[in-house]
PDB file of C-alpha atoms in Angstrom:
ATOM      1  CA  MET A 942      94.140  54.055 -48.953  1.00  0.00           C
ATOM      2  CA  PRO A 943      95.479  55.610 -46.686  1.00  0.00           C
ATOM      3  CA  TYR A 944      93.095  58.927 -46.645  1.00  0.00           C
ATOM      4  CA  LEU A 945      90.157  56.650 -46.668  1.00  0.00           C
ATOM      5  CA  LEU A 946      91.746  55.464 -43.732  1.00  0.00           C
ATOM      6  CA  ALA A 947      93.044  58.498 -42.207  1.00  0.00           C
ATOM      7  CA  LEU A 948      89.345  59.730 -42.685  1.00  0.00           C
ATOM      8  CA  VAL A 949      87.439  56.724 -40.961  1.00  0.00           C
ATOM      9  CA  LEU A 950      88.939  56.817 -38.642  1.00  0.00           C
ATOM     10  CA  SER A 951      89.112  60.895 -37.415  1.00  0.00           C
ATOM     11  CA  ILE A 952      85.445  59.968 -37.877  1.00  0.00           C
ATOM     12  CA  PHE A 953      85.544  57.176 -35.461  1.00  0.00           C
ATOM     13  CA  THR A 954      87.476  59.350 -33.511  1.00  0.00           C
ATOM     14  CA  LEU A 955      84.782  62.109 -33.328  1.00  0.00           C
ATOM     15  CA  THR A 956      81.782  60.189 -33.117  1.00  0.00           C
ATOM     16  CA  GLY A 957      82.962  56.997 -31.256  1.00  0.00           C
ATOM     17  CA  CYS A 958      83.445  57.826 -27.509  1.00  0.00           C
ATOM     18  CA  GLN A 959      82.216  62.195 -27.638  1.00  0.00           C
ATOM     19  CA  SER A 960      81.082  61.927 -24.632  1.00  0.00           C
ATOM     20  CA  ALA A 961      83.868  60.542 -22.809  1.00  0.00           C
ATOM     21  CA  TYR A 962      86.410  63.483 -25.449  1.00  0.00           C
ATOM     22  CA  TYR A 963      83.745  66.200 -24.363  1.00  0.00           C
ATOM     23  CA  SER A 964      83.866  65.620 -20.451  1.00  0.00           C
ATOM     24  CA  ALA A 965      87.973  65.272 -20.935  1.00  0.00           C
ATOM     25  CA  MET A 966      88.203  68.642 -23.027  1.00  0.00           C
ATOM     26  CA  GLU A 967      86.115  70.953 -20.402  1.00  0.00           C
ATOM     27  CA  GLN A 968      87.813  69.475 -17.890  1.00  0.00           C
ATOM     28  CA  VAL A 969      90.389  71.845 -19.317  1.00  0.00           C
ATOM     29  CA  GLY A 970      88.411  75.036 -20.007  1.00  0.00           C
ATOM     30  CA  TYR A 971      86.918  73.931 -23.626  1.00  0.00           C
ATOM     31  CA  HIS A 972      83.461  73.475 -23.690  1.00  0.00           C
ATOM     32  CA  LYS A 973      81.173  72.007 -26.893  1.00  0.00           C
ATOM     33  CA  ARG A 974      80.164  76.195 -28.021  1.00  0.00           C
ATOM     34  CA  ASP A 975      84.001  76.556 -28.477  1.00  0.00           C
ATOM     35  CA  ILE A 976      84.264  72.779 -30.334  1.00  0.00           C
ATOM     36  CA  MET A 977      81.074  74.088 -32.361  1.00  0.00           C
ATOM     37  CA  VAL A 978      82.380  76.996 -33.438  1.00  0.00           C
ATOM     38  CA  ASP A 979      85.760  75.974 -34.248  1.00  0.00           C
ATOM     39  CA  ARG A 980      83.690  73.327 -36.694  1.00  0.00           C
ATOM     40  CA  VAL A 981      81.957  74.448 -38.150  1.00  0.00           C
ATOM     41  CA  GLU A 982      84.787  77.095 -39.485  1.00  0.00           C
ATOM     42  CA  GLU A 983      86.663  73.477 -40.349  1.00  0.00           C
ATOM     43  CA  ALA A 984      83.763  73.112 -42.584  1.00  0.00           C
ATOM     44  CA  LYS A 985      83.559  76.597 -43.996  1.00  0.00           C
ATOM     45  CA  GLU A 986      87.309  76.265 -45.346  1.00  0.00           C
ATOM     46  CA  SER A 987      86.168  72.359 -46.388  1.00  0.00           C
ATOM     47  CA  GLN A 988      84.165  73.893 -48.498  1.00  0.00           C
ATOM     48  CA  GLN A 989      86.049  76.433 -49.682  1.00  0.00           C
ATOM     49  CA  ASP A 990      89.352  74.050 -50.255  1.00  0.00           C
ATOM     50  CA  ALA A 991      86.509  72.195 -52.584  1.00  0.00           C
ATOM     51  CA  GLN A 992      85.483  74.783 -54.764  1.00  0.00           C
ATOM     52  CA  GLN A 993      89.388  76.011 -55.251  1.00  0.00           C
ATOM     53  CA  GLU A 994      89.671  71.517 -56.116  1.00  0.00           C
ATOM     54  CA  PHE A 995      86.003  71.536 -58.233  1.00  0.00           C
ATOM     55  CA  THR A 996      86.957  74.918 -60.248  1.00  0.00           C
ATOM     56  CA  SER A 997      90.416  73.367 -61.060  1.00  0.00           C
ATOM     57  CA  ALA A 998      89.320  70.282 -62.371  1.00  0.00           C
ATOM     58  CA  LEU A 999      86.962  71.838 -65.109  1.00  0.00           C
ATOM     59  CA  GLU A1000      90.285  74.003 -65.813  1.00  0.00           C
ATOM     60  CA  ALA A1001      92.051  70.643 -66.363  1.00  0.00           C
ATOM     61  CA  LEU A1002      88.682  69.521 -68.709  1.00  0.00           C
ATOM     62  CA  SER A1003      88.819  73.286 -69.882  1.00  0.00           C
ATOM     63  CA  ALA A1004      92.187  73.026 -71.344  1.00  0.00           C
ATOM     64  CA  LEU A1005      91.053  68.790 -72.124  1.00  0.00           C
ATOM     65  CA  THR A1006      88.728  70.786 -74.679  1.00  0.00           C
ATOM     66  CA  ASN A1007      91.133  72.420 -76.518  1.00  0.00           C
ATOM     67  CA  PHE A1008      93.756  70.588 -76.657  1.00  0.00           C
ATOM     68  CA  ASP A1009      95.767  70.073 -80.163  1.00  0.00           C
ATOM     69  CA  GLY A1010      98.559  67.811 -79.928  1.00  0.00           C
ATOM     70  CA  GLY A1011     100.744  66.528 -78.022  1.00  0.00           C
ATOM     71  CA  GLU A1012     101.082  63.020 -75.028  1.00  0.00           C
ATOM     72  CA  LEU A1013      97.498  63.284 -74.478  1.00  0.00           C
ATOM     73  CA  GLU A1014      98.137  60.425 -71.525  1.00  0.00           C
ATOM     74  CA  THR A1015      99.959  63.464 -69.475  1.00  0.00           C
ATOM     75  CA  VAL A1016      97.082  65.647 -69.994  1.00  0.00           C
ATOM     76  CA  TYR A1017      95.423  62.514 -68.449  1.00  0.00           C
ATOM     77  CA  ASN A1018      97.117  61.845 -65.981  1.00  0.00           C
ATOM     78  CA  GLN A1019      96.915  65.869 -64.725  1.00  0.00           C
ATOM     79  CA  ILE A1020      93.074  65.511 -65.092  1.00  0.00           C
ATOM     80  CA  ASN A1021      92.424  62.482 -63.373  1.00  0.00           C
ATOM     81  CA  ASP A1022      94.849  64.507 -60.408  1.00  0.00           C
ATOM     82  CA  LYS A1023      92.453  66.904 -60.250  1.00  0.00           C
ATOM     83  CA  TYR A1024      89.847  64.201 -60.605  1.00  0.00           C
ATOM     84  CA  GLN A1025      90.928  62.722 -56.843  1.00  0.00           C
ATOM     85  CA  ASP A1026      91.636  66.381 -55.382  1.00  0.00           C
ATOM     86  CA  SER A1027      88.378  66.550 -55.991  1.00  0.00           C
ATOM     87  CA  GLU A1028      86.839  64.035 -55.359  1.00  0.00           C
ATOM     88  CA  LYS A1029      89.476  63.702 -50.976  1.00  0.00           C
ATOM     89  CA  ALA A1030      87.881  67.517 -50.936  1.00  0.00           C
ATOM     90  CA  ALA A1031      84.232  66.253 -50.818  1.00  0.00           C
ATOM     91  CA  GLU A1032      84.841  63.509 -48.631  1.00  0.00           C
ATOM     92  CA  ASP A1033      86.314  66.678 -46.192  1.00  0.00           C
ATOM     93  CA  VAL A1034      83.801  68.432 -46.683  1.00  0.00           C
ATOM     94  CA  ARG A1035      80.988  65.192 -45.513  1.00  0.00           C
ATOM     95  CA  ALA A1036      84.177  64.740 -42.221  1.00  0.00           C
ATOM     96  CA  ARG A1037      83.217  67.870 -41.496  1.00  0.00           C
ATOM     97  CA  ILE A1038      79.366  68.619 -41.427  1.00  0.00           C
ATOM     98  CA  ALA A1039      79.354  64.723 -39.012  1.00  0.00           C
ATOM     99  CA  ALA A1040      81.244  66.226 -37.178  1.00  0.00           C
ATOM    100  CA  ILE A1041      78.972  69.196 -36.208  1.00  0.00           C
ATOM    101  CA  GLU A1042      75.787  67.517 -36.206  1.00  0.00           C
ATOM    102  CA  ASP A1043      77.280  65.294 -33.532  1.00  0.00           C
ATOM    103  CA  VAL A1044      78.826  68.666 -31.112  1.00  0.00           C
ATOM    104  CA  SER A1045      75.267  70.317 -31.874  1.00  0.00           C
ATOM    105  CA  GLU A1046      73.356  67.482 -30.635  1.00  0.00           C
ATOM    106  CA  ALA A1047      75.786  67.535 -27.810  1.00  0.00           C
ATOM    107  CA  LEU A1048      75.425  71.440 -26.855  1.00  0.00           C
ATOM    108  CA  PHE A1049      72.107  72.049 -27.468  1.00  0.00           C
ATOM    109  CA  GLU A1050      70.339  68.897 -25.524  1.00  0.00           C
ATOM    110  CA  GLU A1051      72.941  69.532 -22.379  1.00  0.00           C
ATOM    111  CA  TRP A1052      71.384  73.045 -22.638  1.00  0.00           C
ATOM    112  CA  GLN A1053      67.954  72.187 -22.376  1.00  0.00           C
ATOM    113  CA  ASP A1054      68.719  69.852 -20.020  1.00  0.00           C
ATOM    114  CA  GLU A1055      70.389  72.699 -18.064  1.00  0.00           C
ATOM    115  CA  LEU A1056      66.893  75.033 -17.990  1.00  0.00           C
ATOM    116  CA  GLU A1057      66.199  72.897 -15.826  1.00  0.00           C
ATOM    117  CA  LEU A1058      68.719  74.767 -13.298  1.00  0.00           C
ATOM    118  CA  TYR A1059      67.365  77.917 -13.515  1.00  0.00           C
ATOM    119  CA  SER A1060      65.804  79.684 -10.751  1.00  0.00           C
ATOM    120  CA  SER A1061      64.465  82.392 -12.301  1.00  0.00           C
ATOM    121  CA  ALA A1062      61.655  82.193 -14.648  1.00  0.00           C
ATOM    122  CA  LYS A1063      62.628  84.986 -16.600  1.00  0.00           C
ATOM    123  CA  LEU A1064      66.001  83.810 -17.360  1.00  0.00           C
ATOM    124  CA  ARG A1065      64.839  80.250 -17.885  1.00  0.00           C
ATOM    125  CA  ARG A1066      62.815  82.274 -20.885  1.00  0.00           C
ATOM    126  CA  SER A1067      65.392  84.225 -22.186  1.00  0.00           C
ATOM    127  CA  SER A1068      67.760  81.455 -22.314  1.00  0.00           C
ATOM    128  CA  GLU A1069      64.933  79.060 -24.023  1.00  0.00           C
ATOM    129  CA  GLN A1070      64.791  82.289 -26.200  1.00  0.00           C
ATOM    130  CA  LYS A1071      68.415  81.963 -27.313  1.00  0.00           C
ATOM    131  CA  LEU A1072      68.286  78.828 -27.497  1.00  0.00           C
ATOM    132  CA  ARG A1073      65.669  77.944 -29.948  1.00  0.00           C
ATOM    133  CA  ASP A1074      66.898  80.820 -31.917  1.00  0.00           C
ATOM    134  CA  THR A1075      70.034  79.219 -31.772  1.00  0.00           C
ATOM    135  CA  LYS A1076      68.402  76.148 -33.055  1.00  0.00           C
ATOM    136  CA  ALA A1077      66.445  77.502 -35.984  1.00  0.00           C
ATOM    137  CA  SER A1078      69.902  79.197 -37.291  1.00  0.00           C
ATOM    138  CA  TYR A1079      72.277  76.050 -36.745  1.00  0.00           C
ATOM    139  CA  LYS A1080      68.761  74.861 -38.830  1.00  0.00           C
ATOM    140  CA  THR A1081      69.546  77.292 -41.544  1.00  0.00           C
ATOM    141  CA  MET A1082      73.668  76.258 -41.713  1.00  0.00           C
ATOM    142  CA  LEU A1083      73.068  72.852 -41.837  1.00  0.00           C
ATOM    143  CA  ASN A1084      70.002  72.777 -44.286  1.00  0.00           C
ATOM    144  CA  ALA A1085      72.682  75.403 -47.041  1.00  0.00           C
ATOM    145  CA  MET A1086      75.844  72.817 -45.860  1.00  0.00           C
ATOM    146  CA  THR A1087      73.927  69.610 -46.592  1.00  0.00           C
ATOM    147  CA  ARG A1088      72.418  71.136 -50.216  1.00  0.00           C
ATOM    148  CA  ALA A1089      75.872  71.641 -51.455  1.00  0.00           C
ATOM    149  CA  GLU A1090      77.181  68.515 -50.572  1.00  0.00           C
ATOM    150  CA  GLU A1091      74.298  67.323 -52.189  1.00  0.00           C
ATOM    151  CA  LYS A1092      75.047  68.922 -54.897  1.00  0.00           C
ATOM    152  CA  MET A1093      78.775  67.769 -55.113  1.00  0.00           C
ATOM    153  CA  THR A1094      78.514  64.061 -55.854  1.00  0.00           C
ATOM    154  CA  PRO A1095      76.784  64.588 -59.583  1.00  0.00           C
ATOM    155  CA  VAL A1096      79.288  66.673 -59.951  1.00  0.00           C
ATOM    156  CA  LEU A1097      81.732  64.347 -58.513  1.00  0.00           C
ATOM    157  CA  ASN A1098      80.047  61.294 -60.512  1.00  0.00           C
ATOM    158  CA  THR A1099      80.563  63.473 -64.437  1.00  0.00           C
ATOM    159  CA  LEU A1100      84.330  64.407 -63.585  1.00  0.00           C
ATOM    160  CA  ARG A1101      85.279  60.327 -63.149  1.00  0.00           C
ATOM    161  CA  ASP A1102      83.105  59.260 -66.073  1.00  0.00           C
ATOM    162  CA  ASN A1103      84.739  61.864 -68.257  1.00  0.00           C
ATOM    163  CA  THR A1104      88.442  60.797 -66.661  1.00  0.00           C
ATOM    164  CA  LEU A1105      87.691  56.962 -67.514  1.00  0.00           C
ATOM    165  CA  TYR A1106      86.274  58.016 -70.776  1.00  0.00           C
ATOM    166  CA  LEU A1107      89.848  59.547 -70.803  1.00  0.00           C
ATOM    167  CA  LYS A1108      91.919  56.502 -69.335  1.00  0.00           C
ATOM    168  CA  HIS A1109      89.613  54.239 -71.851  1.00  0.00           C
ATOM    169  CA  ASN A1110      90.238  56.289 -74.727  1.00  0.00           C
ATOM    170  CA  LEU A1111      93.605  58.431 -74.351  1.00  0.00           C
ATOM    171  CA  ASN A1112      92.948  58.972 -78.449  1.00  0.00           C
ATOM    172  CA  ALA A1113      91.412  62.583 -80.464  1.00  0.00           C
ATOM    173  CA  ASN A1114      88.108  61.215 -80.296  1.00  0.00           C
ATOM    174  CA  ALA A1115      87.469  60.633 -76.969  1.00  0.00           C
ATOM    175  CA  ILE A1116      88.109  64.616 -76.336  1.00  0.00           C
ATOM    176  CA  GLY A1117      85.508  65.222 -78.923  1.00  0.00           C
ATOM    177  CA  SER A1118      83.224  62.947 -77.576  1.00  0.00           C
ATOM    178  CA  LEU A1119      83.913  64.889 -74.145  1.00  0.00           C
ATOM    179  CA  GLN A1120      82.969  68.492 -75.376  1.00  0.00           C
ATOM    180  CA  GLY A1121      79.932  67.864 -75.581  1.00  0.00           C
ATOM    181  CA  GLU A1122      79.336  66.982 -71.990  1.00  0.00           C
ATOM    182  CA  PHE A1123      81.929  69.985 -71.102  1.00  0.00           C
ATOM    183  CA  SER A1124      79.419  73.010 -70.788  1.00  0.00           C
ATOM    184  CA  SER A1125      76.661  70.860 -68.707  1.00  0.00           C
ATOM    185  CA  LEU A1126      79.332  70.391 -66.866  1.00  0.00           C
ATOM    186  CA  GLU A1127      81.037  73.707 -66.181  1.00  0.00           C
ATOM    187  CA  LYS A1128      76.814  74.549 -65.477  1.00  0.00           C
ATOM    188  CA  ASP A1129      76.900  71.938 -62.733  1.00  0.00           C
ATOM    189  CA  ILE A1130      80.233  72.583 -61.134  1.00  0.00           C
ATOM    190  CA  GLN A1131      78.870  76.246 -61.201  1.00  0.00           C
ATOM    191  CA  PHE A1132      75.612  75.800 -59.557  1.00  0.00           C
ATOM    192  CA  ALA A1133      77.839  73.349 -56.282  1.00  0.00           C
ATOM    193  CA  ILE A1134      79.322  76.587 -56.132  1.00  0.00           C
ATOM    194  CA  THR A1135      76.694  78.684 -55.934  1.00  0.00           C
ATOM    195  CA  GLN A1136      75.917  76.492 -53.137  1.00  0.00           C
ATOM    196  CA  MET A1137      78.279  76.655 -51.200  1.00  0.00           C
ATOM    197  CA  ASN A1138      79.286  79.864 -51.749  1.00  0.00           C
ATOM    198  CA  ALA A1139      75.746  80.413 -49.676  1.00  0.00           C
ATOM    199  CA  ALA A1140      76.200  77.703 -47.727  1.00  0.00           C
ATOM    200  CA  ILE A1141      79.088  79.307 -46.902  1.00  0.00           C
ATOM    201  CA  ALA A1142      77.877  82.996 -45.842  1.00  0.00           C
ATOM    202  CA  GLU A1143      74.454  80.985 -43.442  1.00  0.00           C
ATOM    203  CA  SER A1144      78.217  79.580 -41.539  1.00  0.00           C
ATOM    204  CA  ASP A1145      79.459  82.919 -40.985  1.00  0.00           C
ATOM    205  CA  LYS A1146      76.240  84.133 -40.219  1.00  0.00           C
ATOM    206  CA  PHE A1147      75.803  81.747 -37.521  1.00  0.00           C
ATOM    207  CA  LEU A1148      78.760  81.849 -36.187  1.00  0.00           C
ATOM    208  CA  GLN A1149      78.296  85.493 -35.249  1.00  0.00           C
ATOM    209  CA  GLN A1150      75.148  84.878 -33.378  1.00  0.00           C
ATOM    210  CA  LEU A1151      76.890  82.080 -31.187  1.00  0.00           C
ATOM    211  CA  ASN A1152      79.304  84.644 -30.323  1.00  0.00           C
ATOM    212  CA  GLN A1153      76.373  87.043 -28.963  1.00  0.00           C
ATOM    213  CA  LYS A1154      76.139  84.390 -26.612  1.00  0.00           C
TER     214      LYS A1154
END
C-alpha cells in the first residue's frame, strides 16, 4: 500500500501541474529537453530492473519445480516476494512511460510554436525537419516501450495465478500442477525480456539522436 500511494503521488506530481513545473525548472536552466533525456534514461533503467525481477521470479519458480521436500511454505514466501517485486517493477515502468509522454507532448508543442519565431525561412525549414525526425524517432521508441510494457501484463497474471495456487495448495500436488505451466511461463518471460531489450535499444538510439540536436 505505501508503494502504491507513493506511485500515485509521483504520477500526480508529474502530470498534475506540469506547465508550472516546467516553467520553474526552466528558470533554473533545466529545460524540457533535459527533463526528457532524464526520463528516458530512468525508463530504460526501470525496464532493466523489470528484466532482473522477472528473471528472478522465473528462477524461483524453476527451483520450485525441482522441489524435493522441506518447508513448502518457505518456498511459497520466496516466490510471492519475487512476484511482488516484479509487479512493483512493472508499475514503475508504466509510470516512467507516462512521464515521458507528458514531457514529450510539452516539448514538441513548444518546438512547434517556436517555429513561428524564425525570420529565416531556411533555418525554419531545417528546424521543422529536425522536429519531424525527432518525433519519428520518439514514436518508434515509445512504441517499443509500450509493446514491452504490454507483454508484462500476461506474465504478471500468470505469476500471480501460480503464486495464488501455491498459496492455496501448499502440498506436493500443487507443485505437480504448476510444473505443466512452467515451460509456457518461461517462454512468455523470455519474450517479454526480448521486448524490453528492444525498447532499451530504441531508448539508446533516441537519446543518441536527441543529443545530436
